[in-house]
Amino acid sequence: MFEKHTVYKHDNYNMLTVEVQGKTLVVREISDQWGEETHKFLSRPELMDWAQKRFRAEDFPGGEEELQRVMDTLRSI
């Protein structure tokens, strides 16, 4: 059984989930613009490095505050 975390979900077409599969972290990024993308990470630092490069405050309706919440959620996984 995999542990699944919803990092954010704006609607059925814009969401980010993380599945913990043993030591592997599988990130599913779904957007109405790009469809579904899957990323696999072997460590949490690798996941956080990707997230810091991938997301900007402008990407979120709540701006800087929502970006910080997303990053905090990813750190806690």
JSON list of C-alpha atoms in Angstrom, two decimals:
[
{"chain": "A", "resi": 1, "resn": "MET", "atom": "CA", "xyz": [0.00, 0.00, 0.00]},
{"chain": "A", "resi": 2, "resn": "PHE", "atom": "CA", "xyz": [1.38, 3.38, -1.01]},
{"chain": "A", "resi": 3, "resn": "GLU", "atom": "CA", "xyz": [1.01, 6.52, 1.03]},
{"chain": "A", "resi": 4, "resn": "LYS", "atom": "CA", "xyz": [-0.60, 9.26, -1.10]},
{"chain": "A", "resi": 5, "resn": "HIS", "atom": "CA", "xyz": [-0.51, 12.97, -0.23]},
{"chain": "A", "resi": 6, "resn": "THR", "atom": "CA", "xyz": [-2.44, 15.76, -1.98]},
{"chain": "A", "resi": 7, "resn": "VAL", "atom": "CA", "xyz": [-0.16, 18.80, -1.99]},
{"chain": "A", "resi": 8, "resn": "TYR", "atom": "CA", "xyz": [-2.72, 21.05, -3.66]},
{"chain": "A", "resi": 9, "resn": "LYS", "atom": "CA", "xyz": [-5.93, 20.63, -5.59]},
{"chain": "A", "resi": 10, "resn": "HIS", "atom": "CA", "xyz": [-7.53, 23.66, -7.20]},
{"chain": "A", "resi": 11, "resn": "ASP", "atom": "CA", "xyz": [-10.00, 21.54, -9.21]},
{"chain": "A", "resi": 12, "resn": "ASN", "atom": "CA", "xyz": [-10.01, 18.21, -11.10]},
{"chain": "A", "resi": 13, "resn": "TYR", "atom": "CA", "xyz": [-7.56, 19.57, -13.68]},
{"chain": "A", "resi": 14, "resn": "ASN", "atom": "CA", "xyz": [-5.00, 21.40, -11.53]},
{"chain": "A", "resi": 15, "resn": "MET", "atom": "CA", "xyz": [-3.44, 19.37, -8.73]},
{"chain": "A", "resi": 16, "resn": "LEU", "atom": "CA", "xyz": [-0.21, 17.95, -7.35]},
{"chain": "A", "resi": 17, "resn": "THR", "atom": "CA", "xyz": [0.00, 14.64, -5.51]},
{"chain": "A", "resi": 18, "resn": "VAL", "atom": "CA", "xyz": [2.93, 12.73, -4.05]},
{"chain": "A", "resi": 19, "resn": "GLU", "atom": "CA", "xyz": [2.96, 8.96, -3.56]},
{"chain": "A", "resi": 20, "resn": "VAL", "atom": "CA", "xyz": [5.54, 7.47, -1.22]},
{"chain": "A", "resi": 21, "resn": "GLN", "atom": "CA", "xyz": [6.53, 4.12, -2.74]},
{"chain": "A", "resi": 22, "resn": "GLY", "atom": "CA", "xyz": [9.14, 2.78, -0.35]},
{"chain": "A", "resi": 23, "resn": "LYS", "atom": "CA", "xyz": [12.15, 5.06, -0.84]},
{"chain": "A", "resi": 24, "resn": "THR", "atom": "CA", "xyz": [10.80, 6.50, -4.10]},
{"chain": "A", "resi": 25, "resn": "LEU", "atom": "CA", "xyz": [8.65, 9.63, -4.22]},
{"chain": "A", "resi": 26, "resn": "VAL", "atom": "CA", "xyz": [6.34, 9.76, -7.25]},
{"chain": "A", "resi": 27, "resn": "VAL", "atom": "CA", "xyz": [4.97, 13.21, -8.02]},
{"chain": "A", "resi": 28, "resn": "ARG", "atom": "CA", "xyz": [1.95, 13.54, -10.30]},
{"chain": "A", "resi": 29, "resn": "GLU", "atom": "CA", "xyz": [1.40, 17.02, -11.59]},
{"chain": "A", "resi": 30, "resn": "ILE", "atom": "CA", "xyz": [-1.89, 17.56, -13.41]},
{"chain": "A", "resi": 31, "resn": "SER", "atom": "CA", "xyz": [-2.67, 20.86, -15.12]},
{"chain": "A", "resi": 32, "resn": "ASP", "atom": "CA", "xyz": [-5.26, 22.01, -17.62]},
{"chain": "A", "resi": 33, "resn": "GLN", "atom": "CA", "xyz": [-2.38, 23.47, -19.66]},
{"chain": "A", "resi": 34, "resn": "TRP", "atom": "CA", "xyz": [0.07, 20.54, -19.81]},
{"chain": "A", "resi": 35, "resn": "GLY", "atom": "CA", "xyz": [-1.96, 17.44, -18.94]},
{"chain": "A", "resi": 36, "resn": "GLU", "atom": "CA", "xyz": [-0.38, 14.95, -16.54]},
{"chain": "A", "resi": 37, "resn": "GLU", "atom": "CA", "xyz": [3.34, 14.74, -15.81]},
{"chain": "A", "resi": 38, "resn": "THR", "atom": "CA", "xyz": [4.96, 12.17, -13.53]},
{"chain": "A", "resi": 39, "resn": "HIS", "atom": "CA", "xyz": [8.29, 12.73, -11.81]},
{"chain": "A", "resi": 40, "resn": "LYS", "atom": "CA", "xyz": [10.20, 10.18, -9.71]},
{"chain": "A", "resi": 41, "resn": "PHE", "atom": "CA", "xyz": [12.62, 11.20, -6.98]},
{"chain": "A", "resi": 42, "resn": "LEU", "atom": "CA", "xyz": [14.89, 8.99, -4.92]},
{"chain": "A", "resi": 43, "resn": "SER", "atom": "CA", "xyz": [15.20, 11.41, -2.00]},
{"chain": "A", "resi": 44, "resn": "ARG", "atom": "CA", "xyz": [13.36, 14.26, -0.34]},
{"chain": "A", "resi": 45, "resn": "PRO", "atom": "CA", "xyz": [16.22, 16.74, -0.99]},
{"chain": "A", "resi": 46, "resn": "GLU", "atom": "CA", "xyz": [15.95, 15.89, -4.71]},
{"chain": "A", "resi": 47, "resn": "LEU", "atom": "CA", "xyz": [12.17, 16.54, -4.56]},
{"chain": "A", "resi": 48, "resn": "MET", "atom": "CA", "xyz": [12.64, 19.87, -2.78]},
{"chain": "A", "resi": 49, "resn": "ASP", "atom": "CA", "xyz": [15.32, 20.98, -5.25]},
{"chain": "A", "resi": 50, "resn": "TRP", "atom": "CA", "xyz": [12.93, 20.26, -8.14]},
{"chain": "A", "resi": 51, "resn": "ALA", "atom": "CA", "xyz": [10.04, 22.08, -6.39]},
{"chain": "A", "resi": 52, "resn": "GLN", "atom": "CA", "xyz": [12.15, 25.19, -5.69]},
{"chain": "A", "resi": 53, "resn": "LYS", "atom": "CA", "xyz": [13.12, 25.38, -9.37]},
{"chain": "A", "resi": 54, "resn": "ARG", "atom": "CA", "xyz": [9.65, 24.48, -10.66]},
{"chain": "A", "resi": 55, "resn": "PHE", "atom": "CA", "xyz": [7.28, 26.73, -8.70]},
{"chain": "A", "resi": 56, "resn": "ARG", "atom": "CA", "xyz": [7.00, 30.50, -8.46]},
{"chain": "A", "resi": 57, "resn": "ALA", "atom": "CA", "xyz": [4.55, 32.62, -6.48]},
{"chain": "A", "resi": 58, "resn": "GLU", "atom": "CA", "xyz": [2.90, 33.71, -9.75]},
{"chain": "A", "resi": 59, "resn": "ASP", "atom": "CA", "xyz": [1.92, 30.07, -10.39]},
{"chain": "A", "resi": 60, "resn": "PHE", "atom": "CA", "xyz": [-0.60, 30.10, -7.53]},
{"chain": "A", "resi": 61, "resn": "PRO", "atom": "CA", "xyz": [-3.84, 32.05, -7.04]},
{"chain": "A", "resi": 62, "resn": "GLY", "atom": "CA", "xyz": [-2.78, 32.77, -3.43]},
{"chain": "A", "resi": 63, "resn": "GLY", "atom": "CA", "xyz": [0.67, 34.02, -4.49]},
{"chain": "A", "resi": 64, "resn": "GLU", "atom": "CA", "xyz": [3.60, 33.89, -2.06]},
{"chain": "A", "resi": 65, "resn": "GLU", "atom": "CA", "xyz": [1.47, 32.64, 0.83]},
{"chain": "A", "resi": 66, "resn": "GLU", "atom": "CA", "xyz": [0.16, 29.64, -1.12]},
{"chain": "A", "resi": 67, "resn": "LEU", "atom": "CA", "xyz": [3.63, 28.88, -2.51]},
{"chain": "A", "resi": 68, "resn": "GLN", "atom": "CA", "xyz": [4.98, 28.75, 1.05]},
{"chain": "A", "resi": 69, "resn": "ARG", "atom": "CA", "xyz": [2.15, 26.41, 2.09]},
{"chain": "A", "resi": 70, "resn": "VAL", "atom": "CA", "xyz": [2.92, 24.09, -0.85]},
{"chain": "A", "resi": 71, "resn": "MET", "atom": "CA", "xyz": [6.64, 24.04, 0.00]},
{"chain": "A", "resi": 72, "resn": "ASP", "atom": "CA", "xyz": [5.85, 23.34, 3.68]},
{"chain": "A", "resi": 73, "resn": "THR", "atom": "CA", "xyz": [3.56, 20.47, 2.67]},
{"chain": "A", "resi": 74, "resn": "LEU", "atom": "CA", "xyz": [6.27, 18.97, 0.44]},
{"chain": "A", "resi": 75, "resn": "ARG", "atom": "CA", "xyz": [8.83, 19.27, 3.27]},
{"chain": "A", "resi": 76, "resn": "SER", "atom": "CA", "xyz": [6.52, 17.40, 5.64]},
{"chain": "A", "resi": 77, "resn": "ILE", "atom": "CA", "xyz": [6.13, 14.36, 3.33]}
]
